Amino acid sequence: MSSRTRRRAARLVRRVAAAAAVAAAALTLGVALAVAVVYVFVLELLRVLAHLIGATP
């Protein structure tokens, strides 16, 4: 393997690693946003409805 090929391969590995890091960060933010949406729009709504029908004090 020539030095040019090795440099190319090293550059490709760095690029793939950077893309994987960006994808992991995006996935983490997406999951956090999904959890927040479920909490606010589902659990809080159910808590309010339970209070309105008198199930909880």
N, CA, C, O and CB atoms as a CASP TS submission, in Angstrom:
PFRMAT TS
TARGET T0000
AUTHOR 0000-0000-0000
METHOD Language model
MODEL 1
PARENT N/A
ATOM      1  N   MET     1       0.860  -1.165   0.000  1.00  0.00           N
ATOM      2  CA  MET     1       0.000   0.000   0.000  1.00  0.00           C
ATOM      3  C   MET     1       0.913   1.236   0.000  1.00  0.00           C
ATOM      4  O   MET     1       1.829   1.345   0.816  1.00  0.00           O
ATOM      5  CB  MET     1      -0.982  -0.007   1.240  1.00  0.00           C
ATOM      6  N   SER     2       0.651   2.143  -0.910  1.00  0.00           N
ATOM      7  CA  SER     2       1.499   3.333  -0.993  1.00  0.00           C
ATOM      8  C   SER     2       1.125   4.336   0.093  1.00  0.00           C
ATOM      9  O   SER     2       0.069   4.239   0.718  1.00  0.00           O
ATOM     10  CB  SER     2       1.381   3.985  -2.383  1.00  0.00           C
ATOM     11  N   SER     3       2.010   5.292   0.298  1.00  0.00           N
ATOM     12  CA  SER     3       1.737   6.289   1.342  1.00  0.00           C
ATOM     13  C   SER     3       0.535   7.146   0.970  1.00  0.00           C
ATOM     14  O   SER     3      -0.200   7.601   1.846  1.00  0.00           O
ATOM     15  CB  SER     3       2.970   7.183   1.574  1.00  0.00           C
ATOM     16  N   ARG     4       0.334   7.368  -0.321  1.00  0.00           N
ATOM     17  CA  ARG     4      -0.836   8.142  -0.760  1.00  0.00           C
ATOM     18  C   ARG     4      -2.128   7.405  -0.408  1.00  0.00           C
ATOM     19  O   ARG     4      -3.095   8.014   0.052  1.00  0.00           O
ATOM     20  CB  ARG     4      -0.773   8.409  -2.285  1.00  0.00           C
ATOM     21  N   THR     5      -2.135   6.103  -0.626  1.00  0.00           N
ATOM     22  CA  THR     5      -3.313   5.295  -0.300  1.00  0.00           C
ATOM     23  C   THR     5      -3.552   5.272   1.204  1.00  0.00           C
ATOM     24  O   THR     5      -4.696   5.337   1.655  1.00  0.00           O
ATOM     25  CB  THR     5      -3.150   3.862  -0.833  1.00  0.00           C
ATOM     26  N   ARG     6      -2.477   5.180   1.979  1.00  0.00           N
ATOM     27  CA  ARG     6      -2.626   5.186   3.436  1.00  0.00           C
ATOM     28  C   ARG     6      -3.205   6.505   3.923  1.00  0.00           C
ATOM     29  O   ARG     6      -4.073   6.529   4.795  1.00  0.00           O
ATOM     30  CB  ARG     6      -1.279   4.925   4.114  1.00  0.00           C
ATOM     31  N   ARG     7      -2.712   7.614   3.345  1.00  0.00           N
ATOM     32  CA  ARG     7      -3.240   8.925   3.737  1.00  0.00           C
ATOM     33  C   ARG     7      -4.716   9.054   3.380  1.00  0.00           C
ATOM     34  O   ARG     7      -5.524   9.584   4.143  1.00  0.00           O
ATOM     35  CB  ARG     7      -2.439  10.046   3.064  1.00  0.00           C
ATOM     36  N   ARG     8      -5.037   8.547   2.186  1.00  0.00           N
ATOM     37  CA  ARG     8      -6.451   8.575   1.773  1.00  0.00           C
ATOM     38  C   ARG     8      -7.326   7.753   2.718  1.00  0.00           C
ATOM     39  O   ARG     8      -8.413   8.180   3.107  1.00  0.00           O
ATOM     40  CB  ARG     8      -6.600   8.046   0.337  1.00  0.00           C
ATOM     41  N   ALA     9      -6.842   6.584   3.075  1.00  0.00           N
ATOM     42  CA  ALA     9      -7.604   5.718   3.980  1.00  0.00           C
ATOM     43  C   ALA     9      -7.747   6.372   5.353  1.00  0.00           C
ATOM     44  O   ALA     9      -8.815   6.311   5.963  1.00  0.00           O
ATOM     45  CB  ALA     9      -6.922   4.338   4.115  1.00  0.00           C
ATOM     46  N   ALA    10      -6.666   7.001   5.842  1.00  0.00           N
ATOM     47  CA  ALA    10      -6.738   7.670   7.142  1.00  0.00           C
ATOM     48  C   ALA    10      -7.725   8.824   7.090  1.00  0.00           C
ATOM     49  O   ALA    10      -8.478   9.042   8.039  1.00  0.00           O
ATOM     50  CB  ALA    10      -5.351   8.177   7.571  1.00  0.00           C
ATOM     51  N   ARG    11      -7.726   9.561   5.988  1.00  0.00           N
ATOM     52  CA  ARG    11      -8.670  10.673   5.839  1.00  0.00           C
ATOM     53  C   ARG    11     -10.107  10.160   5.813  1.00  0.00           C
ATOM     54  O   ARG    11     -10.999  10.763   6.410  1.00  0.00           O
ATOM     55  CB  ARG    11      -8.368  11.472   4.554  1.00  0.00           C
ATOM     56  N   LEU    12     -10.324   9.058   5.127  1.00  0.00           N
ATOM     57  CA  LEU    12     -11.661   8.473   5.054  1.00  0.00           C
ATOM     58  C   LEU    12     -12.124   7.999   6.429  1.00  0.00           C
ATOM     59  O   LEU    12     -13.284   8.185   6.795  1.00  0.00           O
ATOM     60  CB  LEU    12     -11.681   7.305   4.058  1.00  0.00           C
ATOM     61  N   VAL    13     -11.217   7.387   7.191  1.00  0.00           N
ATOM     62  CA  VAL    13     -11.573   6.921   8.533  1.00  0.00           C
ATOM     63  C   VAL    13     -11.953   8.108   9.415  1.00  0.00           C
ATOM     64  O   VAL    13     -12.925   8.037  10.167  1.00  0.00           O
ATOM     65  CB  VAL    13     -10.402   6.128   9.168  1.00  0.00           C
ATOM     66  N   ARG    14     -11.186   9.205   9.325  1.00  0.00           N
ATOM     67  CA  ARG    14     -11.524  10.387  10.122  1.00  0.00           C
ATOM     68  C   ARG    14     -12.861  10.963   9.719  1.00  0.00           C
ATOM     69  O   ARG    14     -13.643  11.394  10.567  1.00  0.00           O
ATOM     70  CB  ARG    14     -10.448  11.447   9.984  1.00  0.00           C
ATOM     71  N   ARG    15     -13.124  10.971   8.413  1.00  0.00           N
ATOM     72  CA  ARG    15     -14.398  11.519   7.930  1.00  0.00           C
ATOM     73  C   ARG    15     -15.576  10.666   8.404  1.00  0.00           C
ATOM     74  O   ARG    15     -16.610  11.198   8.811  1.00  0.00           O
ATOM     75  CB  ARG    15     -14.396  11.608   6.389  1.00  0.00           C
ATOM     76  N   VAL    16     -15.418   9.355   8.351  1.00  0.00           N
ATOM     77  CA  VAL    16     -16.485   8.453   8.810  1.00  0.00           C
ATOM     78  C   VAL    16     -16.687   8.601  10.314  1.00  0.00           C
ATOM     79  O   VAL    16     -17.821   8.589  10.792  1.00  0.00           O
ATOM     80  CB  VAL    16     -16.152   6.980   8.456  1.00  0.00           C
ATOM     81  N   ALA    17     -15.592   8.740  11.062  1.00  0.00           N
ATOM     82  CA  ALA    17     -15.715   8.917  12.513  1.00  0.00           C
ATOM     83  C   ALA    17     -16.421  10.229  12.846  1.00  0.00           C
ATOM     84  O   ALA    17     -17.241  10.276  13.762  1.00  0.00           O
ATOM     85  CB  ALA    17     -14.328   8.882  13.178  1.00  0.00           C
ATOM     86  N   ALA    18     -16.109  11.284  12.113  1.00  0.00           N
ATOM     87  CA  ALA    18     -16.772  12.566  12.345  1.00  0.00           C
ATOM     88  C   ALA    18     -18.260  12.472  12.012  1.00  0.00           C
ATOM     89  O   ALA    18     -19.094  13.007  12.743  1.00  0.00           O
ATOM     90  CB  ALA    18     -16.109  13.676  11.508  1.00  0.00           C
ATOM     91  N   ALA    19     -18.594  11.802  10.927  1.00  0.00           N
ATOM     92  CA  ALA    19     -19.996  11.630  10.555  1.00  0.00           C
ATOM     93  C   ALA    19     -20.735  10.803  11.605  1.00  0.00           C
ATOM     94  O   ALA    19     -21.888  11.092  11.926  1.00  0.00           O
ATOM     95  CB  ALA    19     -20.109  10.962   9.174  1.00  0.00           C
ATOM     96  N   ALA    20     -20.081   9.784  12.135  1.00  0.00           N
ATOM     97  CA  ALA    20     -20.715   8.964  13.178  1.00  0.00           C
ATOM     98  C   ALA    20     -20.936   9.782  14.446  1.00  0.00           C
ATOM     99  O   ALA    20     -21.953   9.614  15.119  1.00  0.00           O
ATOM    100  CB  ALA    20     -19.853   7.721  13.492  1.00  0.00           C
ATOM    101  N   ALA    21     -20.004  10.658  14.778  1.00  0.00           N
ATOM    102  CA  ALA    21     -20.171  11.504  15.962  1.00  0.00           C
ATOM    103  C   ALA    21     -21.335  12.468  15.783  1.00  0.00           C
ATOM    104  O   ALA    21     -22.118  12.680  16.709  1.00  0.00           O
ATOM    105  CB  ALA    21     -18.883  12.284  16.252  1.00  0.00           C
ATOM    106  N   VAL    22     -21.448  13.048  14.603  1.00  0.00           N
ATOM    107  CA  VAL    22     -22.566  13.964  14.326  1.00  0.00           C
ATOM    108  C   VAL    22     -23.887  13.207  14.374  1.00  0.00           C
ATOM    109  O   VAL    22     -24.871  13.709  14.917  1.00  0.00           O
ATOM    110  CB  VAL    22     -22.389  14.649  12.943  1.00  0.00           C
ATOM    111  N   ALA    23     -23.914  12.016  13.816  1.00  0.00           N
ATOM    112  CA  ALA    23     -25.141  11.216  13.837  1.00  0.00           C
ATOM    113  C   ALA    23     -25.528  10.837  15.259  1.00  0.00           C
ATOM    114  O   ALA    23     -26.709  10.850  15.605  1.00  0.00           O
ATOM    115  CB  ALA    23     -24.971   9.954  12.989  1.00  0.00           C
ATOM    116  N   ALA    24     -24.546  10.500  16.083  1.00  0.00           N
ATOM    117  CA  ALA    24     -24.847  10.150  17.480  1.00  0.00           C
ATOM    118  C   ALA    24     -25.393  11.350  18.236  1.00  0.00           C
ATOM    119  O   ALA    24     -26.322  11.212  19.031  1.00  0.00           O
ATOM    120  CB  ALA    24     -23.592   9.615  18.186  1.00  0.00           C
ATOM    121  N   ALA    25     -24.825  12.528  17.994  1.00  0.00           N
ATOM    122  CA  ALA    25     -25.323  13.731  18.661  1.00  0.00           C
ATOM    123  C   ALA    25     -26.739  14.053  18.210  1.00  0.00           C
ATOM    124  O   ALA    25     -27.584  14.419  19.027  1.00  0.00           O
ATOM    125  CB  ALA    25     -24.398  14.921  18.385  1.00  0.00           C
ATOM    126  N   ALA    26     -27.000  13.919  16.924  1.00  0.00           N
ATOM    127  CA  ALA    26     -28.345  14.182  16.411  1.00  0.00           C
ATOM    128  C   ALA    26     -29.356  13.189  16.975  1.00  0.00           C
ATOM    129  O   ALA    26     -30.477  13.563  17.317  1.00  0.00           O
ATOM    130  CB  ALA    26     -28.353  14.124  14.882  1.00  0.00           C
ATOM    131  N   LEU    27     -28.958  11.933  17.069  1.00  0.00           N
ATOM    132  CA  LEU    27     -29.852  10.920  17.633  1.00  0.00           C
ATOM    133  C   LEU    27     -30.148  11.214  19.100  1.00  0.00           C
ATOM    134  O   LEU    27     -31.288  11.080  19.544  1.00  0.00           O
ATOM    135  CB  LEU    27     -29.238   9.519  17.488  1.00  0.00           C
ATOM    136  N   THR    28     -29.128  11.613  19.850  1.00  0.00           N
ATOM    137  CA  THR    28     -29.318  11.947  21.263  1.00  0.00           C
ATOM    138  C   THR    28     -30.280  13.111  21.422  1.00  0.00           C
ATOM    139  O   THR    28     -31.184  13.063  22.256  1.00  0.00           O
ATOM    140  CB  THR    28     -27.978  12.282  21.921  1.00  0.00           C
ATOM    141  N   LEU    29     -30.090  14.155  20.627  1.00  0.00           N
ATOM    142  CA  LEU    29     -30.993  15.311  20.703  1.00  0.00           C
ATOM    143  C   LEU    29     -32.410  14.929  20.286  1.00  0.00           C
ATOM    144  O   LEU    29     -33.380  15.398  20.880  1.00  0.00           O
ATOM    145  CB  LEU    29     -30.475  16.456  19.817  1.00  0.00           C
ATOM    146  N   GLY    30     -32.530  14.090  19.280  1.00  0.00           N
ATOM    147  CA  GLY    30     -33.855  13.656  18.842  1.00  0.00           C
ATOM    148  C   GLY    30     -34.586  12.860  19.906  1.00  0.00           C
ATOM    149  O   GLY    30     -35.785  13.047  20.112  1.00  0.00           O
ATOM    150  N   VAL    31     -33.878  11.981  20.575  1.00  0.00           N
ATOM    151  CA  VAL    31     -34.497  11.188  21.647  1.00  0.00           C
ATOM    152  C   VAL    31     -34.898  12.089  22.809  1.00  0.00           C
ATOM    153  O   VAL    31     -35.977  11.926  23.378  1.00  0.00           O
ATOM    154  CB  VAL    31     -33.534  10.082  22.138  1.00  0.00           C
ATOM    155  N   ALA    32     -34.037  13.035  23.161  1.00  0.00           N
ATOM    156  CA  ALA    32     -34.372  13.964  24.246  1.00  0.00           C
ATOM    157  C   ALA    32     -35.607  14.784  23.895  1.00  0.00           C
ATOM    158  O   ALA    32     -36.474  14.994  24.743  1.00  0.00           O
ATOM    159  CB  ALA    32     -33.186  14.898  24.543  1.00  0.00           C
ATOM    160  N   LEU    33     -35.693  15.244  22.658  1.00  0.00           N
ATOM    161  CA  LEU    33     -36.859  16.010  22.226  1.00  0.00           C
ATOM    162  C   LEU    33     -38.117  15.153  22.248  1.00  0.00           C
ATOM    163  O   LEU    33     -39.179  15.621  22.659  1.00  0.00           O
ATOM    164  CB  LEU    33     -36.635  16.577  20.825  1.00  0.00           C
ATOM    165  N   ALA    34     -38.008  13.909  21.811  1.00  0.00           N
ATOM    166  CA  ALA    34     -39.166  13.012  21.821  1.00  0.00           C
ATOM    167  C   ALA    34     -39.651  12.757  23.244  1.00  0.00           C
ATOM    168  O   ALA    34     -40.856  12.732  23.493  1.00  0.00           O
ATOM    169  CB  ALA    34     -38.819  11.683  21.140  1.00  0.00           C
ATOM    170  N   VAL    35     -38.732  12.569  24.164  1.00  0.00           N
ATOM    171  CA  VAL    35     -39.113  12.352  25.562  1.00  0.00           C
ATOM    172  C   VAL    35     -39.803  13.593  26.124  1.00  0.00           C
ATOM    173  O   VAL    35     -40.800  13.479  26.836  1.00  0.00           O
ATOM    174  CB  VAL    35     -37.875  11.996  26.415  1.00  0.00           C
ATOM    175  N   ALA    36     -39.280  14.767  25.809  1.00  0.00           N
ATOM    176  CA  ALA    36     -39.889  16.012  26.295  1.00  0.00           C
ATOM    177  C   ALA    36     -41.294  16.189  25.729  1.00  0.00           C
ATOM    178  O   ALA    36     -42.209  16.602  26.442  1.00  0.00           O
ATOM    179  CB  ALA    36     -39.014  17.223  25.921  1.00  0.00           C
ATOM    180  N   VAL    37     -41.463  15.877  24.454  1.00  0.00           N
ATOM    181  CA  VAL    37     -42.780  16.020  23.829  1.00  0.00           C
ATOM    182  C   VAL    37     -43.775  15.059  24.457  1.00  0.00           C
ATOM    183  O   VAL    37     -44.906  15.442  24.756  1.00  0.00           O
ATOM    184  CB  VAL    37     -42.693  15.777  22.314  1.00  0.00           C
ATOM    185  N   VAL    38     -43.365  13.819  24.658  1.00  0.00           N
ATOM    186  CA  VAL    38     -44.262  12.842  25.284  1.00  0.00           C
ATOM    187  C   VAL    38     -44.634  13.290  26.690  1.00  0.00           C
ATOM    188  O   VAL    38     -45.795  13.186  27.088  1.00  0.00           O
ATOM    189  CB  VAL    38     -43.605  11.446  25.326  1.00  0.00           C
ATOM    190  N   TYR    39     -43.666  13.785  27.439  1.00  0.00           N
ATOM    191  CA  TYR    39     -43.947  14.217  28.803  1.00  0.00           C
ATOM    192  C   TYR    39     -44.941  15.368  28.815  1.00  0.00           C
ATOM    193  O   TYR    39     -45.930  15.335  29.548  1.00  0.00           O
ATOM    194  CB  TYR    39     -42.658  14.627  29.510  1.00  0.00           C
ATOM    195  N   VAL    40     -44.680  16.375  28.014  1.00  0.00           N
ATOM    196  CA  VAL    40     -45.522  17.582  28.055  1.00  0.00           C
ATOM    197  C   VAL    40     -46.904  17.311  27.498  1.00  0.00           C
ATOM    198  O   VAL    40     -47.902  17.698  28.107  1.00  0.00           O
ATOM    199  CB  VAL    40     -44.867  18.722  27.274  1.00  0.00           C
ATOM    200  N   PHE    41     -46.981  16.656  26.357  1.00  0.00           N
ATOM    201  CA  PHE    41     -48.276  16.538  25.684  1.00  0.00           C
ATOM    202  C   PHE    41     -49.084  15.315  26.086  1.00  0.00           C
ATOM    203  O   PHE    41     -50.290  15.283  25.841  1.00  0.00           O
ATOM    204  CB  PHE    41     -48.067  16.513  24.218  1.00  0.00           C
ATOM    205  N   VAL    42     -48.472  14.317  26.688  1.00  0.00           N
ATOM    206  CA  VAL    42     -49.227  13.123  27.060  1.00  0.00           C
ATOM    207  C   VAL    42     -49.374  13.027  28.569  1.00  0.00           C
ATOM    208  O   VAL    42     -50.492  13.019  29.084  1.00  0.00           O
ATOM    209  CB  VAL    42     -48.547  11.863  26.515  1.00  0.00           C
ATOM    210  N   LEU    43     -48.261  12.955  29.280  1.00  0.00           N
ATOM    211  CA  LEU    43     -48.346  12.749  30.726  1.00  0.00           C
ATOM    212  C   LEU    43     -48.977  13.931  31.447  1.00  0.00           C
ATOM    213  O   LEU    43     -49.806  13.742  32.337  1.00  0.00           O
ATOM    214  CB  LEU    43     -46.971  12.487  31.291  1.00  0.00           C
ATOM    215  N   GLU    44     -48.593  15.148  31.073  1.00  0.00           N
ATOM    216  CA  GLU    44     -49.198  16.314  31.722  1.00  0.00           C
ATOM    217  C   GLU    44     -50.686  16.410  31.396  1.00  0.00           C
ATOM    218  O   GLU    44     -51.491  16.758  32.260  1.00  0.00           O
ATOM    219  CB  GLU    44     -48.479  17.602  31.290  1.00  0.00           C
ATOM    220  N   LEU    45     -51.050  16.106  30.162  1.00  0.00           N
ATOM    221  CA  LEU    45     -52.470  16.127  29.787  1.00  0.00           C
ATOM    222  C   LEU    45     -53.254  15.095  30.586  1.00  0.00           C
ATOM    223  O   LEU    45     -54.354  15.383  31.059  1.00  0.00           O
ATOM    224  CB  LEU    45     -52.636  15.864  28.278  1.00  0.00           C
ATOM    225  N   LEU    46     -52.703  13.902  30.740  1.00  0.00           N
ATOM    226  CA  LEU    46     -53.388  12.884  31.537  1.00  0.00           C
ATOM    227  C   LEU    46     -53.498  13.302  32.998  1.00  0.00           C
ATOM    228  O   LEU    46     -54.508  13.028  33.645  1.00  0.00           O
ATOM    229  CB  LEU    46     -52.658  11.547  31.432  1.00  0.00           C
ATOM    230  N   ARG    47     -52.483  13.953  33.516  1.00  0.00           N
ATOM    231  CA  ARG    47     -52.522  14.426  34.902  1.00  0.00           C
ATOM    232  C   ARG    47     -53.618  15.472  35.082  1.00  0.00           C
ATOM    233  O   ARG    47     -54.346  15.443  36.074  1.00  0.00           O
ATOM    234  CB  ARG    47     -51.158  15.009  35.313  1.00  0.00           C
ATOM    235  N   VAL    48     -53.741  16.393  34.129  1.00  0.00           N
ATOM    236  CA  VAL    48     -54.784  17.427  34.195  1.00  0.00           C
ATOM    237  C   VAL    48     -56.166  16.790  34.089  1.00  0.00           C
ATOM    238  O   VAL    48     -57.075  17.155  34.835  1.00  0.00           O
ATOM    239  CB  VAL    48     -54.590  18.477  33.069  1.00  0.00           C
ATOM    240  N   LEU    49     -56.329  15.849  33.175  1.00  0.00           N
ATOM    241  CA  LEU    49     -57.625  15.196  33.024  1.00  0.00           C
ATOM    242  C   LEU    49     -57.995  14.404  34.278  1.00  0.00           C
ATOM    243  O   LEU    49     -59.152  14.413  34.698  1.00  0.00           O
ATOM    244  CB  LEU    49     -57.613  14.274  31.804  1.00  0.00           C
ATOM    245  N   ALA    50     -57.034  13.731  34.866  1.00  0.00           N
ATOM    246  CA  ALA    50     -57.294  12.986  36.100  1.00  0.00           C
ATOM    247  C   ALA    50     -57.721  13.935  37.218  1.00  0.00           C
ATOM    248  O   ALA    50     -58.599  13.610  38.018  1.00  0.00           O
ATOM    249  CB  ALA    50     -56.042  12.188  36.525  1.00  0.00           C
ATOM    250  N   HIS    51     -57.101  15.092  37.263  1.00  0.00           N
ATOM    251  CA  HIS    51     -57.481  16.079  38.285  1.00  0.00           C
ATOM    252  C   HIS    51     -58.891  16.597  38.021  1.00  0.00           C
ATOM    253  O   HIS    51     -59.664  16.796  38.958  1.00  0.00           O
ATOM    254  CB  HIS    51     -56.473  17.259  38.313  1.00  0.00           C
ATOM    255  N   LEU    52     -59.229  16.816  36.755  1.00  0.00           N
ATOM    256  CA  LEU    52     -60.556  17.354  36.423  1.00  0.00           C
ATOM    257  C   LEU    52     -61.672  16.367  36.748  1.00  0.00           C
ATOM    258  O   LEU    52     -62.760  16.782  37.145  1.00  0.00           O
ATOM    259  CB  LEU    52     -60.618  17.726  34.943  1.00  0.00           C
ATOM    260  N   ILE    53     -61.425  15.078  36.589  1.00  0.00           N
ATOM    261  CA  ILE    53     -62.492  14.117  36.901  1.00  0.00           C
ATOM    262  C   ILE    53     -62.474  13.709  38.362  1.00  0.00           C
ATOM    263  O   ILE    53     -63.297  12.906  38.800  1.00  0.00           O
ATOM    264  CB  ILE    53     -62.364  12.880  36.023  1.00  0.00           C
ATOM    265  N   GLY    54     -61.536  14.262  39.115  1.00  0.00           N
ATOM    266  CA  GLY    54     -61.516  14.002  40.538  1.00  0.00           C
ATOM    267  C   GLY    54     -60.781  12.747  40.953  1.00  0.00           C
ATOM    268  O   GLY    54     -60.925  12.299  42.090  1.00  0.00           O
ATOM    269  N   ALA    55     -59.993  12.168  40.057  1.00  0.00           N
ATOM    270  CA  ALA    55     -59.276  10.937  40.387  1.00  0.00           C
ATOM    271  C   ALA    55     -58.082  11.229  41.304  1.00  0.00           C
ATOM    272  O   ALA    55     -57.665  10.376  42.088  1.00  0.00           O
ATOM    273  CB  ALA    55     -58.800  10.234  39.098  1.00  0.00           C
ATOM    274  N   THR    56     -57.544  12.436  41.196  1.00  0.00           N
ATOM    275  CA  THR    56     -56.425  12.823  42.050  1.00  0.00           C
ATOM    276  C   THR    56     -56.767  14.129  42.747  1.00  0.00           C
ATOM    277  O   THR    56     -57.485  14.966  42.200  1.00  0.00           O
ATOM    278  CB  THR    56     -55.112  12.962  41.230  1.00  0.00           C
ATOM    279  N   PRO    57     -56.257  14.296  43.944  1.00  0.00           N
ATOM    280  CA  PRO    57     -56.582  15.527  44.676  1.00  0.00           C
ATOM    281  C   PRO    57     -55.928  16.760  44.096  1.00  0.00           C
ATOM    282  O   PRO    57     -56.117  17.860  44.614  1.00  0.00           O
ATOM    283  CB  PRO    57     -56.179  15.390  46.107  1.00  0.00           C
TER
END
